Short mmCIF file of N, CA and C in Angstrom, two decimals:
data_model
loop_
_atom_site.label_atom_id
_atom_site.label_comp_id
_atom_site.label_asym_id
_atom_site.label_seq_id
_atom_site.Cartn_x
_atom_site.Cartn_y
_atom_site.Cartn_z
N MET K 1 71.11 10.89 30.11
CA MET K 1 70.30 11.74 29.28
C MET K 1 68.82 11.67 29.67
N LYS K 2 68.36 10.53 30.13
CA LYS K 2 66.94 10.40 30.45
C LYS K 2 66.53 11.33 31.58
N LYS K 3 67.41 11.54 32.56
CA LYS K 3 67.02 12.43 33.64
C LYS K 3 66.98 13.88 33.19
N ARG K 4 67.71 14.26 32.16
CA ARG K 4 67.65 15.61 31.61
C ARG K 4 66.35 15.84 30.84
N LEU K 5 65.81 14.81 30.27
CA LEU K 5 64.57 14.95 29.51
C LEU K 5 63.41 15.40 30.41
N TRP K 6 63.38 14.95 31.65
CA TRP K 6 62.31 15.33 32.57
C TRP K 6 62.36 16.81 32.95
N TRP K 7 63.54 17.42 32.83
CA TRP K 7 63.66 18.83 33.19
C TRP K 7 62.79 19.71 32.30
N ILE K 8 62.50 19.26 31.10
CA ILE K 8 61.68 20.04 30.18
C ILE K 8 60.26 20.18 30.72
N ALA K 9 59.76 19.20 31.42
CA ALA K 9 58.36 19.19 31.87
C ALA K 9 58.16 19.77 33.26
N ILE K 10 59.21 20.04 34.01
CA ILE K 10 59.04 20.45 35.41
C ILE K 10 58.36 21.82 35.52
N SER K 11 58.89 22.83 34.85
CA SER K 11 58.33 24.19 34.98
C SER K 11 56.88 24.30 34.49
N PRO K 12 56.54 23.76 33.31
CA PRO K 12 55.11 23.83 32.93
C PRO K 12 54.20 23.06 33.88
N THR K 13 54.71 21.98 34.47
CA THR K 13 53.91 21.24 35.44
C THR K 13 53.67 22.05 36.70
N VAL K 14 54.70 22.73 37.19
CA VAL K 14 54.55 23.59 38.37
C VAL K 14 53.55 24.71 38.07
N TRP K 15 53.65 25.31 36.87
CA TRP K 15 52.69 26.35 36.51
C TRP K 15 51.27 25.79 36.47
N ALA K 16 51.09 24.60 35.88
CA ALA K 16 49.75 24.01 35.77
C ALA K 16 49.16 23.73 37.15
N ILE K 17 49.99 23.24 38.06
CA ILE K 17 49.51 22.99 39.43
C ILE K 17 49.15 24.31 40.11
N HIS K 18 49.97 25.34 39.91
CA HIS K 18 49.69 26.66 40.47
C HIS K 18 48.37 27.21 39.91
N PHE K 19 48.19 27.08 38.61
CA PHE K 19 46.97 27.55 37.96
C PHE K 19 45.74 26.85 38.53
N LEU K 20 45.80 25.53 38.62
CA LEU K 20 44.66 24.77 39.16
C LEU K 20 44.39 25.10 40.61
N ALA K 21 45.45 25.22 41.40
CA ALA K 21 45.27 25.55 42.82
C ALA K 21 44.61 26.92 42.98
N CYS K 22 45.05 27.89 42.20
CA CYS K 22 44.47 29.24 42.30
C CYS K 22 42.99 29.24 41.91
N TYR K 23 42.68 28.63 40.79
CA TYR K 23 41.30 28.70 40.30
C TYR K 23 40.34 27.78 41.06
N ILE K 24 40.82 26.67 41.54
CA ILE K 24 39.97 25.83 42.39
C ILE K 24 39.69 26.51 43.71
N THR K 25 40.72 27.14 44.29
CA THR K 25 40.52 27.89 45.52
C THR K 25 39.54 29.03 45.31
N ALA K 26 39.67 29.74 44.19
CA ALA K 26 38.74 30.84 43.90
C ALA K 26 37.32 30.33 43.69
N ALA K 27 37.17 29.21 43.02
CA ALA K 27 35.83 28.66 42.78
C ALA K 27 35.16 28.25 44.08
N VAL K 28 35.91 27.58 44.93
CA VAL K 28 35.35 27.17 46.22
C VAL K 28 35.07 28.39 47.09
N TRP K 29 35.99 29.35 47.10
CA TRP K 29 35.81 30.56 47.92
C TRP K 29 34.57 31.34 47.47
N CYS K 30 34.42 31.55 46.19
CA CYS K 30 33.30 32.35 45.71
C CYS K 30 31.96 31.61 45.87
N GLU K 31 31.99 30.28 45.82
CA GLU K 31 30.76 29.51 46.02
C GLU K 31 30.35 29.50 47.49
N LYS K 32 31.30 29.29 48.37
CA LYS K 32 30.97 29.16 49.80
C LYS K 32 30.80 30.52 50.48
N ILE K 33 31.72 31.43 50.24
CA ILE K 33 31.70 32.71 50.92
C ILE K 33 30.91 33.74 50.13
N GLY K 34 31.13 33.75 48.82
CA GLY K 34 30.40 34.68 47.96
C GLY K 34 30.93 36.09 48.08
N GLU K 35 30.11 36.96 48.55
CA GLU K 35 30.49 38.36 48.64
C GLU K 35 31.22 38.61 49.95
N GLY K 36 31.96 39.69 49.95
CA GLY K 36 32.68 40.05 51.15
C GLY K 36 34.15 40.30 50.86
N ASN K 37 34.95 40.08 51.87
CA ASN K 37 36.37 40.36 51.80
C ASN K 37 37.10 39.29 50.99
N LEU K 38 37.82 39.70 49.97
CA LEU K 38 38.60 38.76 49.15
C LEU K 38 40.05 38.66 49.61
N ARG K 39 40.41 39.35 50.68
CA ARG K 39 41.79 39.35 51.14
C ARG K 39 42.31 37.93 51.44
N PRO K 40 41.55 37.05 52.13
CA PRO K 40 42.08 35.69 52.37
C PRO K 40 42.32 34.92 51.07
N LEU K 41 41.48 35.12 50.07
CA LEU K 41 41.69 34.48 48.77
C LEU K 41 42.97 34.98 48.13
N GLN K 42 43.19 36.28 48.17
CA GLN K 42 44.40 36.85 47.59
C GLN K 42 45.65 36.41 48.35
N ILE K 43 45.54 36.25 49.65
CA ILE K 43 46.68 35.76 50.44
C ILE K 43 47.00 34.32 50.09
N SER K 44 45.98 33.49 49.91
CA SER K 44 46.24 32.10 49.54
C SER K 44 46.87 32.01 48.15
N VAL K 45 46.44 32.84 47.22
CA VAL K 45 47.06 32.87 45.89
C VAL K 45 48.50 33.36 46.00
N GLY K 46 48.75 34.31 46.87
CA GLY K 46 50.12 34.77 47.11
C GLY K 46 51.01 33.68 47.67
N ILE K 47 50.46 32.86 48.54
CA ILE K 47 51.23 31.74 49.09
C ILE K 47 51.53 30.71 48.00
N TYR K 48 50.54 30.41 47.18
CA TYR K 48 50.78 29.49 46.06
C TYR K 48 51.88 30.01 45.14
N THR K 49 51.84 31.31 44.90
CA THR K 49 52.83 31.93 44.01
C THR K 49 54.21 31.93 44.66
N ALA K 50 54.26 32.17 45.96
CA ALA K 50 55.54 32.17 46.67
C ALA K 50 56.17 30.78 46.68
N ILE K 51 55.39 29.76 46.50
CA ILE K 51 55.92 28.40 46.40
C ILE K 51 56.30 28.08 44.96
N ALA K 52 55.47 28.48 44.00
CA ALA K 52 55.69 28.09 42.60
C ALA K 52 56.82 28.86 41.93
N LEU K 53 56.89 30.17 42.12
CA LEU K 53 57.89 30.95 41.40
C LEU K 53 59.33 30.56 41.71
N PRO K 54 59.71 30.37 42.98
CA PRO K 54 61.10 29.94 43.22
C PRO K 54 61.43 28.59 42.60
N MET K 55 60.46 27.69 42.57
CA MET K 55 60.71 26.40 41.93
C MET K 55 60.97 26.57 40.44
N ILE K 56 60.15 27.36 39.78
CA ILE K 56 60.30 27.58 38.34
C ILE K 56 61.62 28.30 38.06
N ILE K 57 61.94 29.30 38.86
CA ILE K 57 63.18 30.05 38.66
C ILE K 57 64.39 29.17 38.88
N TRP K 58 64.34 28.29 39.86
CA TRP K 58 65.45 27.38 40.12
C TRP K 58 65.67 26.43 38.94
N VAL K 59 64.59 25.88 38.39
CA VAL K 59 64.72 25.00 37.22
C VAL K 59 65.28 25.79 36.04
N GLY K 60 64.80 27.01 35.84
CA GLY K 60 65.30 27.83 34.75
C GLY K 60 66.77 28.17 34.91
N TYR K 61 67.18 28.51 36.11
CA TYR K 61 68.58 28.83 36.37
C TYR K 61 69.48 27.61 36.17
N SER K 62 69.05 26.47 36.68
CA SER K 62 69.83 25.24 36.51
C SER K 62 69.91 24.84 35.04
N SER K 63 68.83 25.00 34.32
CA SER K 63 68.83 24.67 32.90
C SER K 63 69.72 25.62 32.10
N TYR K 64 69.69 26.89 32.47
CA TYR K 64 70.55 27.85 31.79
C TYR K 64 72.03 27.53 32.02
N ARG K 65 72.36 27.20 33.26
CA ARG K 65 73.74 26.80 33.56
C ARG K 65 74.13 25.56 32.78
N ASN K 66 73.22 24.62 32.66
CA ASN K 66 73.49 23.40 31.89
C ASN K 66 73.65 23.72 30.41
N PHE K 67 72.86 24.64 29.92
CA PHE K 67 72.96 25.03 28.51
C PHE K 67 74.28 25.74 28.22
N ARG K 68 74.72 26.63 29.09
CA ARG K 68 75.92 27.41 28.85
C ARG K 68 77.21 26.66 29.18
N ARG K 69 77.10 25.51 29.78
CA ARG K 69 78.30 24.74 30.13
C ARG K 69 79.02 24.30 28.85
N GLY K 70 80.28 24.66 28.72
CA GLY K 70 81.08 24.20 27.59
C GLY K 70 80.93 25.01 26.33
N ASP K 71 80.32 26.20 26.38
CA ASP K 71 80.14 27.08 25.22
C ASP K 71 79.59 26.32 24.02
N PRO K 72 78.29 25.97 24.05
CA PRO K 72 77.71 25.14 22.99
C PRO K 72 77.53 25.89 21.67
N PRO K 73 77.61 25.18 20.57
CA PRO K 73 77.24 25.82 19.30
C PRO K 73 75.72 25.96 19.23
N VAL K 74 75.25 27.11 18.81
CA VAL K 74 73.82 27.38 18.83
C VAL K 74 73.02 26.56 17.82
N PRO K 75 73.47 26.32 16.60
CA PRO K 75 72.58 25.62 15.68
C PRO K 75 72.50 24.11 15.85
N PHE K 76 72.93 23.53 16.92
CA PHE K 76 72.74 22.10 17.25
C PHE K 76 72.81 21.20 16.02
N ASP K 77 73.91 21.28 15.30
CA ASP K 77 74.06 20.51 14.07
C ASP K 77 74.51 19.07 14.30
N PHE K 78 75.07 18.80 15.43
CA PHE K 78 75.67 17.49 15.66
C PHE K 78 74.77 16.67 16.57
N ASP K 79 74.79 15.38 16.38
CA ASP K 79 73.97 14.50 17.22
C ASP K 79 74.89 13.70 18.14
N ASP K 80 75.25 14.33 19.23
CA ASP K 80 76.03 13.63 20.25
C ASP K 80 75.44 13.98 21.62
N PRO K 81 75.81 13.26 22.65
CA PRO K 81 75.21 13.51 23.98
C PRO K 81 75.42 14.93 24.49
N THR K 82 76.54 15.54 24.15
CA THR K 82 76.78 16.91 24.61
C THR K 82 75.79 17.87 23.98
N ASP K 83 75.56 17.75 22.68
CA ASP K 83 74.59 18.63 22.03
C ASP K 83 73.17 18.40 22.53
N ARG K 84 72.83 17.17 22.80
CA ARG K 84 71.50 16.89 23.33
C ARG K 84 71.34 17.51 24.71
N THR K 85 72.39 17.44 25.52
CA THR K 85 72.32 18.05 26.86
C THR K 85 72.14 19.55 26.75
N HIS K 86 72.87 20.19 25.84
CA HIS K 86 72.72 21.64 25.65
C HIS K 86 71.31 21.96 25.13
N PHE K 87 70.81 21.17 24.21
CA PHE K 87 69.47 21.40 23.67
C PHE K 87 68.41 21.26 24.76
N PHE K 88 68.51 20.22 25.59
CA PHE K 88 67.54 20.05 26.68
C PHE K 88 67.63 21.19 27.68
N GLY K 89 68.84 21.66 27.95
CA GLY K 89 69.00 22.80 28.86
C GLY K 89 68.36 24.05 28.29
N PHE K 90 68.57 24.30 26.99
CA PHE K 90 67.99 25.48 26.35
C PHE K 90 66.47 25.39 26.31
N THR K 91 65.95 24.23 25.99
CA THR K 91 64.50 24.04 25.94
C THR K 91 63.87 24.22 27.32
N ALA K 92 64.48 23.62 28.33
CA ALA K 92 63.95 23.75 29.69
C ALA K 92 64.03 25.19 30.17
N PHE K 93 65.09 25.91 29.79
CA PHE K 93 65.21 27.32 30.16
C PHE K 93 64.08 28.15 29.53
N LEU K 94 63.82 27.95 28.24
CA LEU K 94 62.76 28.71 27.58
C LEU K 94 61.38 28.38 28.15
N LEU K 95 61.14 27.10 28.45
CA LEU K 95 59.85 26.74 29.05
C LEU K 95 59.73 27.31 30.46
N SER K 96 60.83 27.42 31.18
CA SER K 96 60.80 28.04 32.51
C SER K 96 60.45 29.52 32.40
N ALA K 97 61.05 30.20 31.42
CA ALA K 97 60.73 31.62 31.23
C ALA K 97 59.25 31.80 30.87
N LEU K 98 58.74 30.95 30.01
CA LEU K 98 57.32 30.99 29.66
C LEU K 98 56.44 30.70 30.88
N SER K 99 56.84 29.78 31.72
CA SER K 99 56.08 29.43 32.92
C SER K 99 56.07 30.57 33.93
N VAL K 100 57.17 31.31 34.03
CA VAL K 100 57.19 32.48 34.92
C VAL K 100 56.17 33.51 34.44
N VAL K 101 56.15 33.78 33.14
CA VAL K 101 55.20 34.74 32.59
C VAL K 101 53.76 34.26 32.80
N ALA K 102 53.51 32.99 32.57
CA ALA K 102 52.15 32.44 32.75
C ALA K 102 51.73 32.51 34.22
N THR K 103 52.65 32.24 35.13
CA THR K 103 52.33 32.31 36.56
C THR K 103 52.00 33.75 36.96
N LEU K 104 52.77 34.70 36.46
CA LEU K 104 52.50 36.10 36.79
C LEU K 104 51.17 36.57 36.20
N PHE K 105 50.82 36.10 35.00
CA PHE K 105 49.52 36.44 34.43
C PHE K 105 48.38 35.82 35.24
N THR K 106 48.58 34.63 35.76
CA THR K 106 47.57 34.01 36.62
C THR K 106 47.35 34.84 37.87
N VAL K 107 48.42 35.31 38.47
CA VAL K 107 48.33 36.11 39.69
C VAL K 107 47.71 37.47 39.40
N LEU K 108 47.98 38.00 38.24
CA LEU K 108 47.45 39.31 37.87
C LEU K 108 45.93 39.35 37.90
N VAL K 109 45.30 38.25 37.54
CA VAL K 109 43.84 38.17 37.59
C VAL K 109 43.35 38.38 39.01
N PHE K 110 44.02 37.78 39.97
CA PHE K 110 43.57 37.87 41.36
C PHE K 110 43.91 39.22 41.98
N VAL K 111 44.90 39.89 41.43
CA VAL K 111 45.21 41.24 41.91
C VAL K 111 44.18 42.24 41.40
N LEU K 112 43.72 42.05 40.16
CA LEU K 112 42.82 43.02 39.55
C LEU K 112 41.34 42.76 39.81
N VAL K 113 40.98 41.55 40.23
CA VAL K 113 39.57 41.23 40.40
C VAL K 113 39.03 41.96 41.64
N GLY K 114 37.79 42.41 41.53
CA GLY K 114 37.21 43.16 42.63
C GLY K 114 36.17 42.40 43.43
N SER K 115 35.53 41.40 42.80
CA SER K 115 34.50 40.66 43.52
C SER K 115 34.35 39.28 42.87
N CYS K 116 33.51 38.46 43.48
CA CYS K 116 33.27 37.10 42.96
C CYS K 116 32.17 37.06 41.93
N ASP K 117 31.62 38.19 41.56
CA ASP K 117 30.50 38.21 40.60
C ASP K 117 30.91 37.81 39.23
#
């Protein structure tokens, strides 16, 4: 059960690292380069996203499979290892879905931004 507990934190951690990488890169880019072509900045954010999204989706997919294994009862009324496993799977799946949305919103800023001003 302990190794299932860590699955809850994986997707939000990947999103947080993606968020920090994007904004630190943008801060350094805008300070050093300033005005000009933002295409290299957008490409680096795209690379960060291409690494983060598959990781988050994989955790979400694995968690969903873990949640649906054995046709669990939804109201988690019983306290046994099987119900805890289903609960952790459901929780990790929902946090993965939230992390996908947060990652896409982070990328949206870099798609819509026009300059470093």
